[in-house]
Short mmCIF file of C-alpha atoms in Angstrom, two decimals:
data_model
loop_
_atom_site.label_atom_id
_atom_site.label_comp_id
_atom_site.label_asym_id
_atom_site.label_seq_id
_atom_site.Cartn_x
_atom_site.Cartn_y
_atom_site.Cartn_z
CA UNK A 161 -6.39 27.98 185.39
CA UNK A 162 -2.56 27.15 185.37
CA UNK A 163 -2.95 24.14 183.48
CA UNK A 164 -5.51 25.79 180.61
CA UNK A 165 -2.41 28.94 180.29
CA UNK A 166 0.26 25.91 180.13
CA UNK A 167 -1.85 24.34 177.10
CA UNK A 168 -2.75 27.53 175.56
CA UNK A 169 1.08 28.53 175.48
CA UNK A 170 2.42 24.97 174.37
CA UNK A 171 -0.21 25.05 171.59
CA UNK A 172 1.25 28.94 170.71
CA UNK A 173 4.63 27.65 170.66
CA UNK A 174 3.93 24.78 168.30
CA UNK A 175 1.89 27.12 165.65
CA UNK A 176 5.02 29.48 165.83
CA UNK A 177 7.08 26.61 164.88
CA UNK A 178 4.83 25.27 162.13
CA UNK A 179 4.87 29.08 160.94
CA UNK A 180 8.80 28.58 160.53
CA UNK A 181 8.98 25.38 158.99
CA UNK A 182 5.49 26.22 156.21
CA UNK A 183 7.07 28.77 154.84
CA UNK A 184 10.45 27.78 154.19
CA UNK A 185 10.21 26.16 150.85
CA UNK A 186 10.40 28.16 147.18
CA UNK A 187 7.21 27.31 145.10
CA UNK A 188 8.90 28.87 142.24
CA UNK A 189 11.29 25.75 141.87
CA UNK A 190 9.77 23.18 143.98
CA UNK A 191 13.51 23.13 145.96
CA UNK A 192 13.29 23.39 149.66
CA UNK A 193 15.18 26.08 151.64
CA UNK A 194 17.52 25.19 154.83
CA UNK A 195 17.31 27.60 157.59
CA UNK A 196 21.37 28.82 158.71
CA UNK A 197 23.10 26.84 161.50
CA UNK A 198 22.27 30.18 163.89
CA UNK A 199 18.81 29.12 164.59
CA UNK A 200 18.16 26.24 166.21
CA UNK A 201 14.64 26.10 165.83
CA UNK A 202 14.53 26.09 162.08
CA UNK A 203 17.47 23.23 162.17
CA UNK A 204 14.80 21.11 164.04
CA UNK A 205 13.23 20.59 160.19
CA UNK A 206 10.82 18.24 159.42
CA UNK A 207 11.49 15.69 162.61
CA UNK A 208 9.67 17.78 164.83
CA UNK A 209 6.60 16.86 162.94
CA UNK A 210 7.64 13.26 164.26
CA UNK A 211 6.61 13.85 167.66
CA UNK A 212 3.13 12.79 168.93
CA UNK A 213 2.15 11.45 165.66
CA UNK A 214 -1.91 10.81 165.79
CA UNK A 215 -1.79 11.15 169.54
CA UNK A 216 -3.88 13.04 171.49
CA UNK A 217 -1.25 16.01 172.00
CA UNK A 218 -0.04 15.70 168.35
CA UNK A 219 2.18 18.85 166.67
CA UNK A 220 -0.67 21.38 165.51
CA UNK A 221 0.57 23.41 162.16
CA UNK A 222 -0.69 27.13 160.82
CA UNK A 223 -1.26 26.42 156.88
CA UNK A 224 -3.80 28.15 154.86
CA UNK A 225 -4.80 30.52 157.46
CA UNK A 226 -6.20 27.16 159.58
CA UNK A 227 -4.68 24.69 162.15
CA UNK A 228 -3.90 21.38 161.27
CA UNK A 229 -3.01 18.48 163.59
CA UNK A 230 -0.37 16.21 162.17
CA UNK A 231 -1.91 12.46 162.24
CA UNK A 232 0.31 11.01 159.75
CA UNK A 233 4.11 11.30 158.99
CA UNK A 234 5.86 9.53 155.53
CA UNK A 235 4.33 5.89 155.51
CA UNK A 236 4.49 5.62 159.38
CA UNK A 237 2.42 2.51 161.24
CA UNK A 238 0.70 4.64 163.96
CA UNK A 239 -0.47 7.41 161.83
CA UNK A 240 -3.52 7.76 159.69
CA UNK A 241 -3.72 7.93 156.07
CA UNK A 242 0.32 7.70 156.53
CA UNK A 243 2.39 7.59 153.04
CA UNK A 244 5.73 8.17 152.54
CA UNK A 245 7.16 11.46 151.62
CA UNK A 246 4.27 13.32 153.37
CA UNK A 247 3.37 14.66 156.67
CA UNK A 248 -0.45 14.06 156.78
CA UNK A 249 -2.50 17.00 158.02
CA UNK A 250 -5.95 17.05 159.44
CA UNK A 251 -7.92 19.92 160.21
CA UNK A 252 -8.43 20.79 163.76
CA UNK A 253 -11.82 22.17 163.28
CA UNK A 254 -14.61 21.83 161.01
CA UNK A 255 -13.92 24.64 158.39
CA UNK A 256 -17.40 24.65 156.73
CA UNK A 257 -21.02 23.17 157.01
CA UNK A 258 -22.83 21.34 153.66
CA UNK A 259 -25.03 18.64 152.95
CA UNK A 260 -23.44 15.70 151.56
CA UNK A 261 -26.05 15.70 148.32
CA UNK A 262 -27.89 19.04 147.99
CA UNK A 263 -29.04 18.23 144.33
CA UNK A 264 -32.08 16.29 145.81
CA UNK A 265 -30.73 13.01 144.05
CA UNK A 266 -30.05 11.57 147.52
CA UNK A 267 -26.68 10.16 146.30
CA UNK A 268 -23.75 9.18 148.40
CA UNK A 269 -21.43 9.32 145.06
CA UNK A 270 -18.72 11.64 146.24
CA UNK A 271 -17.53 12.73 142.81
CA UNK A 272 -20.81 14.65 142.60
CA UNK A 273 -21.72 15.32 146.00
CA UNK A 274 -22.09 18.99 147.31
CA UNK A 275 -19.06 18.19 149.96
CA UNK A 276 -16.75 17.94 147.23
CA UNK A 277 -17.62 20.85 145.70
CA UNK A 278 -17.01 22.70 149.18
CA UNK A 279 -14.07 21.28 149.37
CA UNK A 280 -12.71 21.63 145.91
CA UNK A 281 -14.91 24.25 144.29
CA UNK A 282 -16.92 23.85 140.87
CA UNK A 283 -18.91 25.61 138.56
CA UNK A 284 -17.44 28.86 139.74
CA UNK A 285 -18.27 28.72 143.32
CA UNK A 286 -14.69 28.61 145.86
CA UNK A 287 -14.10 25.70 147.87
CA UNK A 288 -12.01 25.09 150.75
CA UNK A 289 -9.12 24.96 148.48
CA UNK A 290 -9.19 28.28 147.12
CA UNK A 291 -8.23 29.55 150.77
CA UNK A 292 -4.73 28.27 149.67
CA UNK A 293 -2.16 30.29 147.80
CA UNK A 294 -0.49 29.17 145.09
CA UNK A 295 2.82 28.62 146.74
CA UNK A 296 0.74 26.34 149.70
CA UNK A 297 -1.10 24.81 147.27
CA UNK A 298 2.01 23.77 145.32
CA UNK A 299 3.43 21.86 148.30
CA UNK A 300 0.38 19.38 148.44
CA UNK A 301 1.20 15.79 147.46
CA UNK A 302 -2.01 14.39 146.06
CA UNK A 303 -4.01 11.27 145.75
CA UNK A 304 -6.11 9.10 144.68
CA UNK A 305 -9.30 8.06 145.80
CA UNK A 306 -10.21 4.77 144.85
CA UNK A 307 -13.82 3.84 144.41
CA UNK A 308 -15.45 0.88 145.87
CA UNK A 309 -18.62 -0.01 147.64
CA UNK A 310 -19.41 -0.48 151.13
CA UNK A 311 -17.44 -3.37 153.25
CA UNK A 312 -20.32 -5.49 154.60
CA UNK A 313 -18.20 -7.97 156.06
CA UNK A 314 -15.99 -5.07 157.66
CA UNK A 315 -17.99 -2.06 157.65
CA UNK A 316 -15.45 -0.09 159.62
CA UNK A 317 -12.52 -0.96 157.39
CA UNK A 318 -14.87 0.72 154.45
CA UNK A 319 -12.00 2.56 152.54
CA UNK A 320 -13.67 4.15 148.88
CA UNK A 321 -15.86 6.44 147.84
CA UNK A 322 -18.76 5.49 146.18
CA UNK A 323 -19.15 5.24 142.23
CA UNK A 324 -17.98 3.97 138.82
CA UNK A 325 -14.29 5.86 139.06
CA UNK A 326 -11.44 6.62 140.81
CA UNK A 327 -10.84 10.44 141.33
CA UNK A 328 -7.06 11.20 140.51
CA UNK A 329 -4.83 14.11 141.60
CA UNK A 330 -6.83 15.30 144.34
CA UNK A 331 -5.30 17.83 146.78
CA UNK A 332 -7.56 18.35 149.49
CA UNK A 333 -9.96 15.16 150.58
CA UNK A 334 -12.08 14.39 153.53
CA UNK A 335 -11.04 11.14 155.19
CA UNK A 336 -12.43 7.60 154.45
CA UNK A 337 -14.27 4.93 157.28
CA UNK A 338 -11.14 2.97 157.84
CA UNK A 339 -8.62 6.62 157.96
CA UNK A 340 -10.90 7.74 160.82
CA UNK A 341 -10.77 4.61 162.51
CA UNK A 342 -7.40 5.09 162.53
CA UNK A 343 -7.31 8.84 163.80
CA UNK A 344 -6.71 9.31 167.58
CA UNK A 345 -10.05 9.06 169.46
CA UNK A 346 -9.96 12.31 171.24
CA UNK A 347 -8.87 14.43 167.62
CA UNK A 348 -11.46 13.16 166.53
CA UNK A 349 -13.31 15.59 168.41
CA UNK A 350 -13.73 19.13 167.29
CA UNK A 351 -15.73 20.23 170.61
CA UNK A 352 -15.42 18.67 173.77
CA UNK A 353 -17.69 21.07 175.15
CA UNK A 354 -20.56 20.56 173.03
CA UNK A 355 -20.25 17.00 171.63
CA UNK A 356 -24.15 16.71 171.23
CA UNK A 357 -24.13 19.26 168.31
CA UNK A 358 -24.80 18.75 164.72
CA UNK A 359 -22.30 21.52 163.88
CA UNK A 360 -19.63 19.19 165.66
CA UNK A 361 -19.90 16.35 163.63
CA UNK A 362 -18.33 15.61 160.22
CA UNK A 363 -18.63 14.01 156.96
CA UNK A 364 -17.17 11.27 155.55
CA UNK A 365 -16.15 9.98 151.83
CA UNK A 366 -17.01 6.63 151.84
CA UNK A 367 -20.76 5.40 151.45
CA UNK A 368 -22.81 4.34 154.03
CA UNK A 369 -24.78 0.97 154.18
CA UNK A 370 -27.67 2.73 151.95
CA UNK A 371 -27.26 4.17 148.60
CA UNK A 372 -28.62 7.87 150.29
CA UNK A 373 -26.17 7.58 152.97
CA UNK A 374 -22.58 8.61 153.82
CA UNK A 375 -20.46 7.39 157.08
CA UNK A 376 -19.94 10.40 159.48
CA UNK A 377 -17.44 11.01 162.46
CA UNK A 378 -20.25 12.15 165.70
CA UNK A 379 -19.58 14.88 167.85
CA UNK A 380 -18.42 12.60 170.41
CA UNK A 381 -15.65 10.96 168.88
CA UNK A 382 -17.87 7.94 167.41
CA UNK A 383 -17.03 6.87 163.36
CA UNK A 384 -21.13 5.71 162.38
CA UNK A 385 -19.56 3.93 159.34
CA UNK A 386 -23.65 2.82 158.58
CA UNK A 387 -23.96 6.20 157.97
CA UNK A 388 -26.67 9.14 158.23
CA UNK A 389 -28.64 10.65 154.98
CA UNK A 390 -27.05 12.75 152.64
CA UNK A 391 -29.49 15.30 153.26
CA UNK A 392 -27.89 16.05 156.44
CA UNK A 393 -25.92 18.94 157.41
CA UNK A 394 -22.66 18.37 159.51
CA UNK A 395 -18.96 19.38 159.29
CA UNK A 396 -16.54 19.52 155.98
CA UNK A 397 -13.00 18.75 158.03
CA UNK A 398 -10.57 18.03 155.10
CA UNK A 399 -7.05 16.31 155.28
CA UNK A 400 -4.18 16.99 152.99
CA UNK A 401 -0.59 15.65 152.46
CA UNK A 402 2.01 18.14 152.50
CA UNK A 403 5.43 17.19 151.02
CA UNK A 404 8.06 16.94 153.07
CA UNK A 405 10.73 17.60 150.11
CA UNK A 406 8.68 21.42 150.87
CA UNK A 407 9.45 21.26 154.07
CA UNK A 408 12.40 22.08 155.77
#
């Protein structure tokens, strides 16, 4: 009982922090905001994201109304989907359920696919990204996700979505085969309790070994880069890059 109150208060203490540090930045010009030399906390700035990077007690943020644990920070080698000039942020929990390919199509091309339109919204419905405000939203570095086609040789090194084109500017993304490889085995867990669930597994963007497949992350911490069908249901559990010049 001790040791579950320790965790619960570490893991309040860290999404106090992240509070501090999120919202220091002015959207309105893009220029970051320094806390005073009075408070020590807010002087920690963006280093304290350093610590624990893609470990399995990393620094968990409050963005967007979610929790995010920091696997990635600007470019470094033992973080995940790691690029300079961002701290990369994974969700802690799966923050929506979809089909990869509801359109009955059974394609794994992630342009199209339902999961993108959960995550980004289209055609009017809200996606995962709408749950940002602007000012959040405008301290997102984003990407590009390259296309490709799935790494026989190397299946778990798989790094692409599926299709003809790239897909530029993209804010929020789920993570590729060779990212999750890379994630720490235990985060990628969402419920240790109940590994065996659908519910607790996730989706993927890159293709699996089938054209009407897509790689998923398993409840139990397993990436099944061969993939499962697209009509499946499991978890949407995007990543993000937020820019550390919009961080303190």
């Amino acid at each position: 009982m001790k040791q579950k109150l320790q965790k619960r208060m570490a893991r309040l203490l860290t999404a106090l922090l992240a509070i501090a540090v999120t919202v220091c930045f002015v959207p309105q010009t893009g220029a970051p905001v320094y806390a005073a030399s009075t408070d020590p906390a807010m002087n920690l700035g963006t280093e304290v994201l350093n610590q624990n990077v893609n470990t399995s007690s990393p620094e968990t943020l409050w963005y967007a109304d979610e929790t995010w644990h920091v696997i990635g920070y600007d470019g470094g080698e033992d973080g995940a989907a790691s690029v300079s000039g961002a701290v990369t942020l994974l969700s802690v929990e799966n923050l929506d359920q979809t089909q990869y390919d509801d359109s009955g199509n059974y394609s794994n091309v992630y342009a199209n696919s339902t999961l993108r339109k959960k995550i980004e919204g289209a055609d009017g419905a809200t996606g995962i990204i709408d749950r940002f405000s602007e000012s959040e939203q405008g301290a997102i570095k984003t990407r590009t996700l390259v296309h490709g086609s799935y790494n026989e040789d190397e299946p778990w090194n798989t790094d692409c979505i599926a299709g003809d084109a790239d897909l530029t500017n993209v804010a929020l993304w789920p993570l590729s085969t060779k990212e999750a490889n890379a994630v720490n085995e235990s985060l990628r867990i969402v419920d240790p309790e109940h590994t065996g669930w659908a519910t607790v597994s996730w989706w993927l963007r890159s293709p699996g070994d089938i054209d009407y497949s897509s790689a998923i992350v398993y409840g139990y911490g397993d990436v099944l880069y061969f993939g499962f069908i697209v009509r499946d249901t499991y978890g949407v559990r995007p990543a993000f890059y937020l820019n550390l010049e919009s961080v303190l």
